[in-house]
């Protein structure tokens, strides 16, 4: 696996997943409207596309490696371990 390519893809995937879920949350829970929800759905769809761009053929290995990036990104956004 080429780290110079994989790391930015994992970071982009984390941003799309965290951001997409946050946008849907804002649209539904904070009553910001369908535009926010739609943007979240698009971001989550793009997250799925970015995951398939990884060169590693094993989906399980990709998910395991991405899991670490996601947890790190969630922690930076204050989403993990906050209560």
mmCIF file of C-alpha atoms in Angstrom:
data_model
loop_
_atom_site.group_PDB
_atom_site.id
_atom_site.type_symbol
_atom_site.label_atom_id
_atom_site.label_comp_id
_atom_site.label_asym_id
_atom_site.label_seq_id
_atom_site.Cartn_x
_atom_site.Cartn_y
_atom_site.Cartn_z
ATOM 1 C CA UNK A 1 0.000 0.000 0.000
ATOM 2 C CA UNK A 2 1.431 3.384 -0.979
ATOM 3 C CA UNK A 3 1.306 5.502 2.201
ATOM 4 C CA UNK A 4 1.735 8.773 0.310
ATOM 5 C CA UNK A 5 -1.578 8.046 -1.396
ATOM 6 C CA UNK A 6 -3.410 6.151 1.348
ATOM 7 C CA UNK A 7 -2.994 8.605 4.216
ATOM 8 C CA UNK A 8 -4.607 11.568 2.405
ATOM 9 C CA UNK A 9 -7.447 9.283 1.274
ATOM 10 C CA UNK A 10 -8.023 8.106 4.848
ATOM 11 C CA UNK A 11 -8.037 11.710 6.088
ATOM 12 C CA UNK A 12 -10.462 12.734 3.331
ATOM 13 C CA UNK A 13 -12.700 9.760 4.155
ATOM 14 C CA UNK A 14 -12.721 10.732 7.830
ATOM 15 C CA UNK A 15 -13.616 14.337 7.010
ATOM 16 C CA UNK A 16 -16.443 13.221 4.735
ATOM 17 C CA UNK A 17 -17.863 10.728 7.233
ATOM 18 C CA UNK A 18 -17.591 12.965 10.287
ATOM 19 C CA UNK A 19 -18.743 16.029 8.361
ATOM 20 C CA UNK A 20 -21.590 14.198 6.659
ATOM 21 C CA UNK A 21 -22.922 12.795 9.899
ATOM 22 C CA UNK A 22 -22.602 16.212 11.544
ATOM 23 C CA UNK A 23 -24.514 17.884 8.702
ATOM 24 C CA UNK A 24 -27.349 15.347 8.955
ATOM 25 C CA UNK A 25 -27.385 15.836 12.729
ATOM 26 C CA UNK A 26 -27.583 19.609 12.314
ATOM 27 C CA UNK A 27 -30.348 19.300 9.739
ATOM 28 C CA UNK A 28 -32.498 17.018 11.862
ATOM 29 C CA UNK A 29 -31.687 17.766 15.492
ATOM 30 C CA UNK A 30 -30.941 21.473 15.194
ATOM 31 C CA UNK A 31 -33.699 22.073 12.621
ATOM 32 C CA UNK A 32 -31.404 23.604 10.001
ATOM 33 C CA UNK A 33 -33.386 22.088 7.149
ATOM 34 C CA UNK A 34 -33.217 19.779 4.180
ATOM 35 C CA UNK A 35 -30.267 21.535 2.554
ATOM 36 C CA UNK A 36 -28.041 20.535 5.482
ATOM 37 C CA UNK A 37 -29.418 16.991 5.424
ATOM 38 C CA UNK A 38 -28.876 16.738 1.669
ATOM 39 C CA UNK A 39 -25.303 18.006 1.968
ATOM 40 C CA UNK A 40 -24.692 15.398 4.678
ATOM 41 C CA UNK A 41 -26.081 12.610 2.518
ATOM 42 C CA UNK A 42 -23.841 13.695 -0.381
ATOM 43 C CA UNK A 43 -20.796 13.800 1.915
ATOM 44 C CA UNK A 44 -21.572 10.328 3.249
ATOM 45 C CA UNK A 45 -21.976 9.029 -0.300
ATOM 46 C CA UNK A 46 -18.626 10.531 -1.274
ATOM 47 C CA UNK A 47 -17.121 8.879 1.788
ATOM 48 C CA UNK A 48 -18.129 5.512 0.327
ATOM 49 C CA UNK A 49 -16.561 6.413 -3.007
ATOM 50 C CA UNK A 50 -13.284 7.528 -1.408
ATOM 51 C CA UNK A 51 -13.103 4.245 0.510
ATOM 52 C CA UNK A 52 -13.167 2.308 -2.777
ATOM 53 C CA UNK A 53 -10.254 4.324 -4.227
ATOM 54 C CA UNK A 54 -7.807 2.761 -1.758
ATOM 55 C CA UNK A 55 -5.307 0.455 -3.439
ATOM 56 C CA UNK A 56 -5.519 -2.260 -0.775
ATOM 57 C CA UNK A 57 -7.815 -4.994 -2.074
ATOM 58 C CA UNK A 58 -8.899 -6.162 1.390
ATOM 59 C CA UNK A 59 -11.941 -4.249 2.609
ATOM 60 C CA UNK A 60 -11.318 -5.431 6.185
ATOM 61 C CA UNK A 61 -7.785 -4.059 6.241
ATOM 62 C CA UNK A 62 -8.944 -0.746 4.833
ATOM 63 C CA UNK A 63 -11.676 -0.462 7.459
ATOM 64 C CA UNK A 64 -9.275 -1.322 10.272
ATOM 65 C CA UNK A 65 -6.721 1.257 9.174
ATOM 66 C CA UNK A 66 -9.412 3.851 8.551
ATOM 67 C CA UNK A 67 -10.906 3.179 12.001
ATOM 68 C CA UNK A 68 -7.802 4.603 13.644
ATOM 69 C CA UNK A 69 -7.943 7.725 11.486
ATOM 70 C CA UNK A 70 -11.664 8.145 12.208
ATOM 71 C CA UNK A 71 -11.197 7.858 15.971
ATOM 72 C CA UNK A 72 -8.338 10.338 15.881
ATOM 73 C CA UNK A 73 -10.385 12.789 13.815
ATOM 74 C CA UNK A 74 -13.428 12.354 16.021
ATOM 75 C CA UNK A 75 -11.308 13.017 19.083
ATOM 76 C CA UNK A 76 -9.973 16.198 17.523
ATOM 77 C CA UNK A 77 -13.539 17.336 16.842
ATOM 78 C CA UNK A 78 -14.539 16.551 20.407
ATOM 79 C CA UNK A 79 -16.878 13.735 19.371
ATOM 80 C CA UNK A 80 -15.165 10.851 21.202
ATOM 81 C CA UNK A 81 -14.771 10.698 24.946
ATOM 82 C CA UNK A 82 -16.889 13.746 25.624
ATOM 83 C CA UNK A 83 -19.495 12.061 27.632
#
